[in-house]
Amino acid sequence: MMHIERGPWREMVNHAQAAFPNECCGAMLGTIDGDSKTVTVALALDNVSEGSQRARYELRPEDLLRADKEARARKLDMIGIYHSHPDCDAYFSETDLKNSCPWYSFVILSVYDGVFNHANSWLPNAEQTHAEKEELTWPKS
Amino acid sequence: MAQVLIPTPLRQFADKQDTVEVPGRTIGDILATLTSTYPELRKNIFNDEGKLRSFVNVYLNDEDIRYIGKDAARVLDTDIISIVPSIAGGSLV
Ligand SMILES: [Zn+2]
């Protein structure tokens, strides 16, 4: 299961709402204790997908390399990737699945009319044929 | 020896180490030695044909090995090798 602390959660929601009607993306850093992951830092990264970004995102590998270095410097682990779905639910689409990386958790924030609506975390399997929903909690107030 | 930085989720396949020192003069040598030492790493990094999986990029210091000779890229003892995923997606199927 994954818990996102208040600070990074606010940054992720703000990022998703600011990018609306486009998709935003970023990395989540934190700690892992067995099956329990806690996100303590959110790093907003550029969406470099070419063309319309209303239903597409792409991360630069160089930015992920930088995020990994940042995690090492802070003695944290890179836990996952987040992105938003403008005017869509937080499902893991076929495009998300095929272009994912089975090593990480994928948090999706659903934003309707520019306002955060709900979120889910997904774990793609090794073959990228299926993603399992992961229990996700965040501060509700 | 060059250092290979292991991404968090793969450390479980490398005796929990975050960094592994691997002998070798080229990227190809180093990845072969690394994945024969830690066979569980192999299927996370390479496909059945022995090629890097579609979402796996390898960086020699700050350069993608695809642009500096791929497996033949020369490696010095002071170099740092990173394994970095490609990630994209979108709500549209
Ligand atoms: Zn998506």
PDB file of C-alpha atoms and ligand atoms in Angstrom:
ATOM      1  CA  MET A   1       0.000   0.000   0.000  1.00  0.00           C
ATOM      2  CA  MET A   2       1.021   3.584  -0.520  1.00  0.00           C
ATOM      3  CA  HIS A   3       0.543   6.690   1.571  1.00  0.00           C
ATOM      4  CA  ILE A   4       1.314  10.180   0.278  1.00  0.00           C
ATOM      5  CA  GLU A   5       2.168  12.804   2.892  1.00  0.00           C
ATOM      6  CA  ARG A   6       0.458  16.190   2.966  1.00  0.00           C
ATOM      7  CA  GLY A   7       3.295  18.264   1.424  1.00  0.00           C
ATOM      8  CA  PRO A   8       3.890  16.139  -1.688  1.00  0.00           C
ATOM      9  CA  TRP A   9       0.161  15.452  -2.021  1.00  0.00           C
ATOM     10  CA  ARG A  10      -0.627  19.172  -2.217  1.00  0.00           C
ATOM     11  CA  GLU A  11       2.127  19.674  -4.787  1.00  0.00           C
ATOM     12  CA  MET A  12       0.807  16.829  -6.932  1.00  0.00           C
ATOM     13  CA  VAL A  13      -2.790  18.111  -6.810  1.00  0.00           C
ATOM     14  CA  ASN A  14      -1.659  21.686  -7.544  1.00  0.00           C
ATOM     15  CA  HIS A  15       0.477  20.453 -10.439  1.00  0.00           C
ATOM     16  CA  ALA A  16      -2.396  18.412 -11.898  1.00  0.00           C
ATOM     17  CA  GLN A  17      -4.835  21.336 -11.586  1.00  0.00           C
ATOM     18  CA  ALA A  18      -2.350  23.886 -13.002  1.00  0.00           C
ATOM     19  CA  ALA A  19      -1.604  21.689 -16.036  1.00  0.00           C
ATOM     20  CA  PHE A  20      -5.325  21.197 -16.810  1.00  0.00           C
ATOM     21  CA  PRO A  21      -6.565  20.640 -19.533  1.00  0.00           C
ATOM     22  CA  ASN A  22      -3.220  18.933 -20.219  1.00  0.00           C
ATOM     23  CA  GLU A  23      -1.720  15.930 -18.466  1.00  0.00           C
ATOM     24  CA  CYS A  24       1.073  16.584 -15.981  1.00  0.00           C
ATOM     25  CA  CYS A  25       3.707  14.134 -14.733  1.00  0.00           C
ATOM     26  CA  GLY A  26       6.336  13.759 -12.051  1.00  0.00           C
ATOM     27  CA  ALA A  27       8.259  11.436  -9.742  1.00  0.00           C
ATOM     28  CA  MET A  28       7.527  10.401  -6.152  1.00  0.00           C
ATOM     29  CA  LEU A  29      10.305   9.823  -3.628  1.00  0.00           C
ATOM     30  CA  GLY A  30      10.017   8.429  -0.137  1.00  0.00           C
ATOM     31  CA  THR A  31      10.561   5.372   2.003  1.00  0.00           C
ATOM     32  CA  ILE A  32       9.682   1.705   1.624  1.00  0.00           C
ATOM     33  CA  ASP A  33       9.128  -0.637   4.561  1.00  0.00           C
ATOM     34  CA  GLY A  34       8.130  -4.083   3.284  1.00  0.00           C
ATOM     35  CA  ASP A  35       4.920  -3.558   1.282  1.00  0.00           C
ATOM     36  CA  SER A  36       4.306  -0.152   2.799  1.00  0.00           C
ATOM     37  CA  LYS A  37       5.452   2.890   0.812  1.00  0.00           C
ATOM     38  CA  THR A  38       5.377   6.481   2.039  1.00  0.00           C
ATOM     39  CA  VAL A  39       5.817   9.359  -0.392  1.00  0.00           C
ATOM     40  CA  THR A  40       7.591  12.295   1.261  1.00  0.00           C
ATOM     41  CA  VAL A  41       8.751  14.256  -1.800  1.00  0.00           C
ATOM     42  CA  ALA A  42       7.023  14.950  -5.134  1.00  0.00           C
ATOM     43  CA  LEU A  43       9.151  16.162  -8.044  1.00  0.00           C
ATOM     44  CA  ALA A  44       7.183  17.867 -10.799  1.00  0.00           C
ATOM     45  CA  LEU A  45       8.779  16.961 -14.149  1.00  0.00           C
ATOM     46  CA  ASP A  46       8.172  18.171 -17.701  1.00  0.00           C
ATOM     47  CA  ASN A  47       5.616  16.535 -19.930  1.00  0.00           C
ATOM     48  CA  VAL A  48       7.603  16.285 -23.203  1.00  0.00           C
ATOM     49  CA  SER A  49       4.998  14.446 -25.247  1.00  0.00           C
ATOM     50  CA  GLU A  50       4.836  15.977 -28.735  1.00  0.00           C
ATOM     51  CA  GLY A  51       1.535  17.318 -30.008  1.00  0.00           C
ATOM     52  CA  SER A  52      -1.542  17.644 -27.827  1.00  0.00           C
ATOM     53  CA  GLN A  53      -0.929  16.769 -24.167  1.00  0.00           C
ATOM     54  CA  ARG A  54      -4.625  16.545 -23.261  1.00  0.00           C
ATOM     55  CA  ALA A  55      -4.432  12.771 -23.200  1.00  0.00           C
ATOM     56  CA  ARG A  56      -0.695  12.054 -23.399  1.00  0.00           C
ATOM     57  CA  TYR A  57       2.397  12.395 -21.256  1.00  0.00           C
ATOM     58  CA  GLU A  58       6.029  11.455 -21.678  1.00  0.00           C
ATOM     59  CA  LEU A  59       8.944  11.837 -19.281  1.00  0.00           C
ATOM     60  CA  ARG A  60      12.517  12.570 -20.334  1.00  0.00           C
ATOM     61  CA  PRO A  61      14.805   9.721 -19.213  1.00  0.00           C
ATOM     62  CA  GLU A  62      17.324  12.431 -18.245  1.00  0.00           C
ATOM     63  CA  ASP A  63      14.774  13.820 -15.786  1.00  0.00           C
ATOM     64  CA  LEU A  64      14.238  10.363 -14.297  1.00  0.00           C
ATOM     65  CA  LEU A  65      18.008   9.996 -13.968  1.00  0.00           C
ATOM     66  CA  ARG A  66      18.041  13.333 -12.134  1.00  0.00           C
ATOM     67  CA  ALA A  67      15.148  12.217  -9.892  1.00  0.00           C
ATOM     68  CA  ASP A  68      17.028   9.033  -9.016  1.00  0.00           C
ATOM     69  CA  LYS A  69      20.122  11.076  -8.116  1.00  0.00           C
ATOM     70  CA  GLU A  70      17.995  13.410  -6.019  1.00  0.00           C
ATOM     71  CA  ALA A  71      16.554  10.401  -4.174  1.00  0.00           C
ATOM     72  CA  ARG A  72      20.052   9.042  -3.477  1.00  0.00           C
ATOM     73  CA  ALA A  73      21.260  12.429  -2.253  1.00  0.00           C
ATOM     74  CA  ARG A  74      18.314  12.643   0.165  1.00  0.00           C
ATOM     75  CA  LYS A  75      18.685   8.984   1.242  1.00  0.00           C
ATOM     76  CA  LEU A  76      15.225   8.272  -0.140  1.00  0.00           C
ATOM     77  CA  ASP A  77      13.912   5.757  -2.625  1.00  0.00           C
ATOM     78  CA  MET A  78      12.292   6.472  -5.952  1.00  0.00           C
ATOM     79  CA  ILE A  79       8.860   4.933  -5.393  1.00  0.00           C
ATOM     80  CA  GLY A  80       6.811   5.848  -8.394  1.00  0.00           C
ATOM     81  CA  ILE A  81       5.537   8.130 -11.088  1.00  0.00           C
ATOM     82  CA  TYR A  82       2.445  10.280 -11.061  1.00  0.00           C
ATOM     83  CA  HIS A  83       0.427  11.789 -13.888  1.00  0.00           C
ATOM     84  CA  SER A  84      -3.002  13.297 -14.363  1.00  0.00           C
ATOM     85  CA  HIS A  85      -6.082  12.422 -16.403  1.00  0.00           C
ATOM     86  CA  PRO A  86      -7.917  15.622 -17.378  1.00  0.00           C
ATOM     87  CA  ASP A  87     -11.700  15.067 -17.588  1.00  0.00           C
ATOM     88  CA  CYS A  88     -11.149  11.316 -17.232  1.00  0.00           C
ATOM     89  CA  ASP A  89     -11.240   8.831 -14.382  1.00  0.00           C
ATOM     90  CA  ALA A  90      -8.014   7.548 -12.826  1.00  0.00           C
ATOM     91  CA  TYR A  91      -7.937   4.245 -14.699  1.00  0.00           C
ATOM     92  CA  PHE A  92      -4.735   2.711 -16.068  1.00  0.00           C
ATOM     93  CA  SER A  93      -5.256   2.948 -19.824  1.00  0.00           C
ATOM     94  CA  GLU A  94      -3.830   0.579 -22.427  1.00  0.00           C
ATOM     95  CA  THR A  95      -1.428   3.406 -23.399  1.00  0.00           C
ATOM     96  CA  ASP A  96      -0.379   3.800 -19.758  1.00  0.00           C
ATOM     97  CA  LEU A  97       0.215   0.058 -19.471  1.00  0.00           C
ATOM     98  CA  LYS A  98       2.233  -0.358 -22.698  1.00  0.00           C
ATOM     99  CA  ASN A  99       4.460   2.644 -21.972  1.00  0.00           C
ATOM    100  CA  SER A 100       4.940   1.994 -18.266  1.00  0.00           C
ATOM    101  CA  CYS A 101       7.815   0.383 -16.459  1.00  0.00           C
ATOM    102  CA  PRO A 102       6.903  -2.558 -14.193  1.00  0.00           C
ATOM    103  CA  TRP A 103       9.377  -1.456 -11.509  1.00  0.00           C
ATOM    104  CA  TYR A 104       7.286   1.415 -10.163  1.00  0.00           C
ATOM    105  CA  SER A 105       3.910   2.401  -8.730  1.00  0.00           C
ATOM    106  CA  PHE A 106       1.868   4.687 -10.996  1.00  0.00           C
ATOM    107  CA  VAL A 107      -0.397   7.201  -9.314  1.00  0.00           C
ATOM    108  CA  ILE A 108      -3.055   8.816 -11.493  1.00  0.00           C
ATOM    109  CA  LEU A 109      -4.930  11.947 -10.456  1.00  0.00           C
ATOM    110  CA  SER A 110      -8.298  12.502 -12.070  1.00  0.00           C
ATOM    111  CA  VAL A 111      -9.088  16.189 -12.654  1.00  0.00           C
ATOM    112  CA  TYR A 112     -12.536  17.315 -13.852  1.00  0.00           C
ATOM    113  CA  ASP A 113     -13.079  20.915 -14.987  1.00  0.00           C
ATOM    114  CA  GLY A 114      -9.716  21.848 -13.486  1.00  0.00           C
ATOM    115  CA  VAL A 115     -10.511  20.473 -10.023  1.00  0.00           C
ATOM    116  CA  PHE A 116      -9.018  17.332  -8.450  1.00  0.00           C
ATOM    117  CA  ASN A 117     -11.596  14.547  -8.252  1.00  0.00           C
ATOM    118  CA  HIS A 118      -9.992  11.229  -7.197  1.00  0.00           C
ATOM    119  CA  ALA A 119      -6.770   9.213  -7.480  1.00  0.00           C
ATOM    120  CA  ASN A 120      -5.633   5.618  -7.838  1.00  0.00           C
ATOM    121  CA  SER A 121      -2.290   3.837  -7.682  1.00  0.00           C
ATOM    122  CA  TRP A 122      -1.453   1.048 -10.124  1.00  0.00           C
ATOM    123  CA  LEU A 123       1.215  -1.651 -10.254  1.00  0.00           C
ATOM    124  CA  PRO A 124       1.906  -2.990 -13.776  1.00  0.00           C
ATOM    125  CA  ASN A 125       2.979  -6.636 -13.950  1.00  0.00           C
ATOM    126  CA  ALA A 126       6.384  -7.626 -15.348  1.00  0.00           C
ATOM    127  CA  GLU A 127       5.009  -8.362 -18.844  1.00  0.00           C
ATOM    128  CA  GLN A 128       3.023  -5.087 -18.961  1.00  0.00           C
ATOM    129  CA  THR A 129      -0.178  -6.987 -19.751  1.00  0.00           C
ATOM    130  CA  HIS A 130      -2.118  -6.075 -16.621  1.00  0.00           C
ATOM    131  CA  ALA A 131      -2.005  -3.558 -13.773  1.00  0.00           C
ATOM    132  CA  GLU A 132      -3.158  -4.242 -10.226  1.00  0.00           C
ATOM    133  CA  LYS A 133      -4.750  -1.507  -8.140  1.00  0.00           C
ATOM    134  CA  GLU A 134      -2.691  -0.650  -5.076  1.00  0.00           C
ATOM    135  CA  GLU A 135      -4.269   0.694  -1.871  1.00  0.00           C
ATOM    136  CA  LEU A 136      -3.616   4.457  -1.792  1.00  0.00           C
ATOM    137  CA  THR A 137      -4.199   6.938   1.011  1.00  0.00           C
ATOM    138  CA  TRP A 138      -3.624  10.692   1.285  1.00  0.00           C
ATOM    139  CA  PRO A 139      -4.575  13.434   3.791  1.00  0.00           C
ATOM    140  CA  LYS A 140      -8.245  14.167   3.183  1.00  0.00           C
ATOM    141  CA  SER A 141      -8.372  17.670   4.624  1.00  0.00           C
TER     142      SER A 141
ATOM    143  CA  MET B   1      36.040  -0.476 -11.233  1.00  0.00           C
ATOM    144  CA  ALA B   2      33.082   1.336 -12.726  1.00  0.00           C
ATOM    145  CA  GLN B   3      30.012   1.707 -10.525  1.00  0.00           C
ATOM    146  CA  VAL B   4      26.544   0.628 -11.616  1.00  0.00           C
ATOM    147  CA  LEU B   5      23.710   2.432  -9.828  1.00  0.00           C
ATOM    148  CA  ILE B   6      20.829   0.047  -9.161  1.00  0.00           C
ATOM    149  CA  PRO B   7      17.290   1.552  -9.212  1.00  0.00           C
ATOM    150  CA  THR B   8      15.359   1.073  -5.953  1.00  0.00           C
ATOM    151  CA  PRO B   9      12.934  -1.637  -7.180  1.00  0.00           C
ATOM    152  CA  LEU B  10      15.796  -3.769  -8.568  1.00  0.00           C
ATOM    153  CA  ARG B  11      17.966  -3.758  -5.444  1.00  0.00           C
ATOM    154  CA  GLN B  12      16.126  -6.817  -4.139  1.00  0.00           C
ATOM    155  CA  PHE B  13      17.759  -8.717  -7.049  1.00  0.00           C
ATOM    156  CA  ALA B  14      21.264  -7.404  -6.259  1.00  0.00           C
ATOM    157  CA  ASP B  15      21.702  -8.403  -2.609  1.00  0.00           C
ATOM    158  CA  LYS B  16      19.954  -5.148  -1.591  1.00  0.00           C
ATOM    159  CA  GLN B  17      22.878  -3.021  -2.828  1.00  0.00           C
ATOM    160  CA  ASP B  18      22.191   0.428  -4.282  1.00  0.00           C
ATOM    161  CA  THR B  19      25.526   0.503  -6.108  1.00  0.00           C
ATOM    162  CA  VAL B  20      27.553  -2.393  -7.517  1.00  0.00           C
ATOM    163  CA  GLU B  21      31.174  -2.243  -8.660  1.00  0.00           C
ATOM    164  CA  VAL B  22      31.606  -4.255 -11.840  1.00  0.00           C
ATOM    165  CA  PRO B  23      34.839  -4.980 -13.735  1.00  0.00           C
ATOM    166  CA  GLY B  24      34.894  -4.499 -17.516  1.00  0.00           C
ATOM    167  CA  ARG B  25      36.135  -2.252 -20.322  1.00  0.00           C
ATOM    168  CA  THR B  26      32.886  -1.790 -22.252  1.00  0.00           C
ATOM    169  CA  ILE B  27      29.208  -1.359 -21.400  1.00  0.00           C
ATOM    170  CA  GLY B  28      28.505  -4.771 -22.977  1.00  0.00           C
ATOM    171  CA  ASP B  29      31.085  -6.501 -20.736  1.00  0.00           C
ATOM    172  CA  ILE B  30      29.839  -4.767 -17.633  1.00  0.00           C
ATOM    173  CA  LEU B  31      26.154  -5.517 -18.197  1.00  0.00           C
ATOM    174  CA  ALA B  32      26.971  -9.148 -19.015  1.00  0.00           C
ATOM    175  CA  THR B  33      29.015  -9.536 -15.832  1.00  0.00           C
ATOM    176  CA  LEU B  34      26.422  -7.739 -13.725  1.00  0.00           C
ATOM    177  CA  THR B  35      23.539  -9.892 -14.951  1.00  0.00           C
ATOM    178  CA  SER B  36      25.451 -13.148 -14.670  1.00  0.00           C
ATOM    179  CA  THR B  37      26.358 -12.266 -11.087  1.00  0.00           C
ATOM    180  CA  TYR B  38      22.704 -11.377 -10.378  1.00  0.00           C
ATOM    181  CA  PRO B  39      20.566 -13.514 -12.724  1.00  0.00           C
ATOM    182  CA  GLU B  40      17.305 -12.067 -11.341  1.00  0.00           C
ATOM    183  CA  LEU B  41      18.415  -8.675 -12.639  1.00  0.00           C
ATOM    184  CA  ARG B  42      18.771 -10.149 -16.086  1.00  0.00           C
ATOM    185  CA  LYS B  43      15.068 -10.594 -16.848  1.00  0.00           C
ATOM    186  CA  ASN B  44      14.323  -7.114 -15.546  1.00  0.00           C
ATOM    187  CA  ILE B  45      16.837  -5.517 -17.886  1.00  0.00           C
ATOM    188  CA  PHE B  46      17.017  -7.809 -20.945  1.00  0.00           C
ATOM    189  CA  ASN B  47      14.317  -9.494 -23.046  1.00  0.00           C
ATOM    190  CA  ASP B  48      14.395 -13.132 -24.209  1.00  0.00           C
ATOM    191  CA  GLU B  49      16.563 -12.169 -27.200  1.00  0.00           C
ATOM    192  CA  GLY B  50      19.171 -10.718 -24.882  1.00  0.00           C
ATOM    193  CA  LYS B  51      18.423  -7.129 -25.927  1.00  0.00           C
ATOM    194  CA  LEU B  52      17.667  -4.328 -23.495  1.00  0.00           C
ATOM    195  CA  ARG B  53      13.936  -4.325 -22.726  1.00  0.00           C
ATOM    196  CA  SER B  54      11.988  -1.649 -24.607  1.00  0.00           C
ATOM    197  CA  PHE B  55      11.676   0.640 -21.601  1.00  0.00           C
ATOM    198  CA  VAL B  56      15.270   0.307 -20.381  1.00  0.00           C
ATOM    199  CA  ASN B  57      17.887   2.973 -21.109  1.00  0.00           C
ATOM    200  CA  VAL B  58      21.481   2.764 -19.967  1.00  0.00           C
ATOM    201  CA  TYR B  59      23.478   5.894 -19.225  1.00  0.00           C
ATOM    202  CA  LEU B  60      27.250   6.154 -19.032  1.00  0.00           C
ATOM    203  CA  ASN B  61      27.651   9.126 -16.720  1.00  0.00           C
ATOM    204  CA  ASP B  62      25.183  11.583 -18.300  1.00  0.00           C
ATOM    205  CA  GLU B  63      25.071  10.071 -21.789  1.00  0.00           C
ATOM    206  CA  ASP B  64      22.628   7.588 -23.267  1.00  0.00           C
ATOM    207  CA  ILE B  65      24.754   4.667 -24.548  1.00  0.00           C
ATOM    208  CA  ARG B  66      22.690   4.576 -27.774  1.00  0.00           C
ATOM    209  CA  TYR B  67      24.524   7.713 -28.865  1.00  0.00           C
ATOM    210  CA  ILE B  68      28.033   6.688 -27.800  1.00  0.00           C
ATOM    211  CA  GLY B  69      28.462   3.211 -29.289  1.00  0.00           C
ATOM    212  CA  LYS B  70      25.920   1.135 -27.336  1.00  0.00           C
ATOM    213  CA  ASP B  71      27.494  -2.090 -25.970  1.00  0.00           C
ATOM    214  CA  ALA B  72      30.904  -1.093 -27.366  1.00  0.00           C
ATOM    215  CA  ALA B  73      31.034   2.180 -25.393  1.00  0.00           C
ATOM    216  CA  ARG B  74      34.339   2.294 -23.500  1.00  0.00           C
ATOM    217  CA  VAL B  75      34.160   2.495 -19.730  1.00  0.00           C
ATOM    218  CA  LEU B  76      36.759   3.915 -17.341  1.00  0.00           C
ATOM    219  CA  ASP B  77      37.153   2.935 -13.690  1.00  0.00           C
ATOM    220  CA  THR B  78      35.812   6.308 -12.612  1.00  0.00           C
ATOM    221  CA  ASP B  79      32.629   6.023 -14.692  1.00  0.00           C
ATOM    222  CA  ILE B  80      29.123   5.691 -13.341  1.00  0.00           C
ATOM    223  CA  ILE B  81      26.530   3.609 -15.169  1.00  0.00           C
ATOM    224  CA  SER B  82      22.815   4.158 -14.565  1.00  0.00           C
ATOM    225  CA  ILE B  83      19.768   2.127 -15.558  1.00  0.00           C
ATOM    226  CA  VAL B  84      16.914   4.502 -16.390  1.00  0.00           C
ATOM    227  CA  PRO B  85      13.405   3.659 -17.627  1.00  0.00           C
ATOM    228  CA  SER B  86      11.455   5.284 -20.455  1.00  0.00           C
ATOM    229  CA  ILE B  87       8.002   6.189 -19.186  1.00  0.00           C
ATOM    230  CA  ALA B  88       5.009   7.632 -21.021  1.00  0.00           C
ATOM    231  CA  GLY B  89       1.268   7.152 -21.209  1.00  0.00           C
ATOM    232  CA  GLY B  90      -2.027   8.892 -21.528  1.00  0.00           C
ATOM    233  CA  SER B  91      -5.694   8.580 -20.747  1.00  0.00           C
ATOM    234  CA  LEU B  92      -6.562   7.911 -24.377  1.00  0.00           C
ATOM    235  CA  VAL B  93      -6.414   4.215 -25.295  1.00  0.00           C
TER     236      VAL B  93
HETATM  237 ZN    ZN C   1      -2.710   7.780 -17.839  1.00  0.00          ZN
END
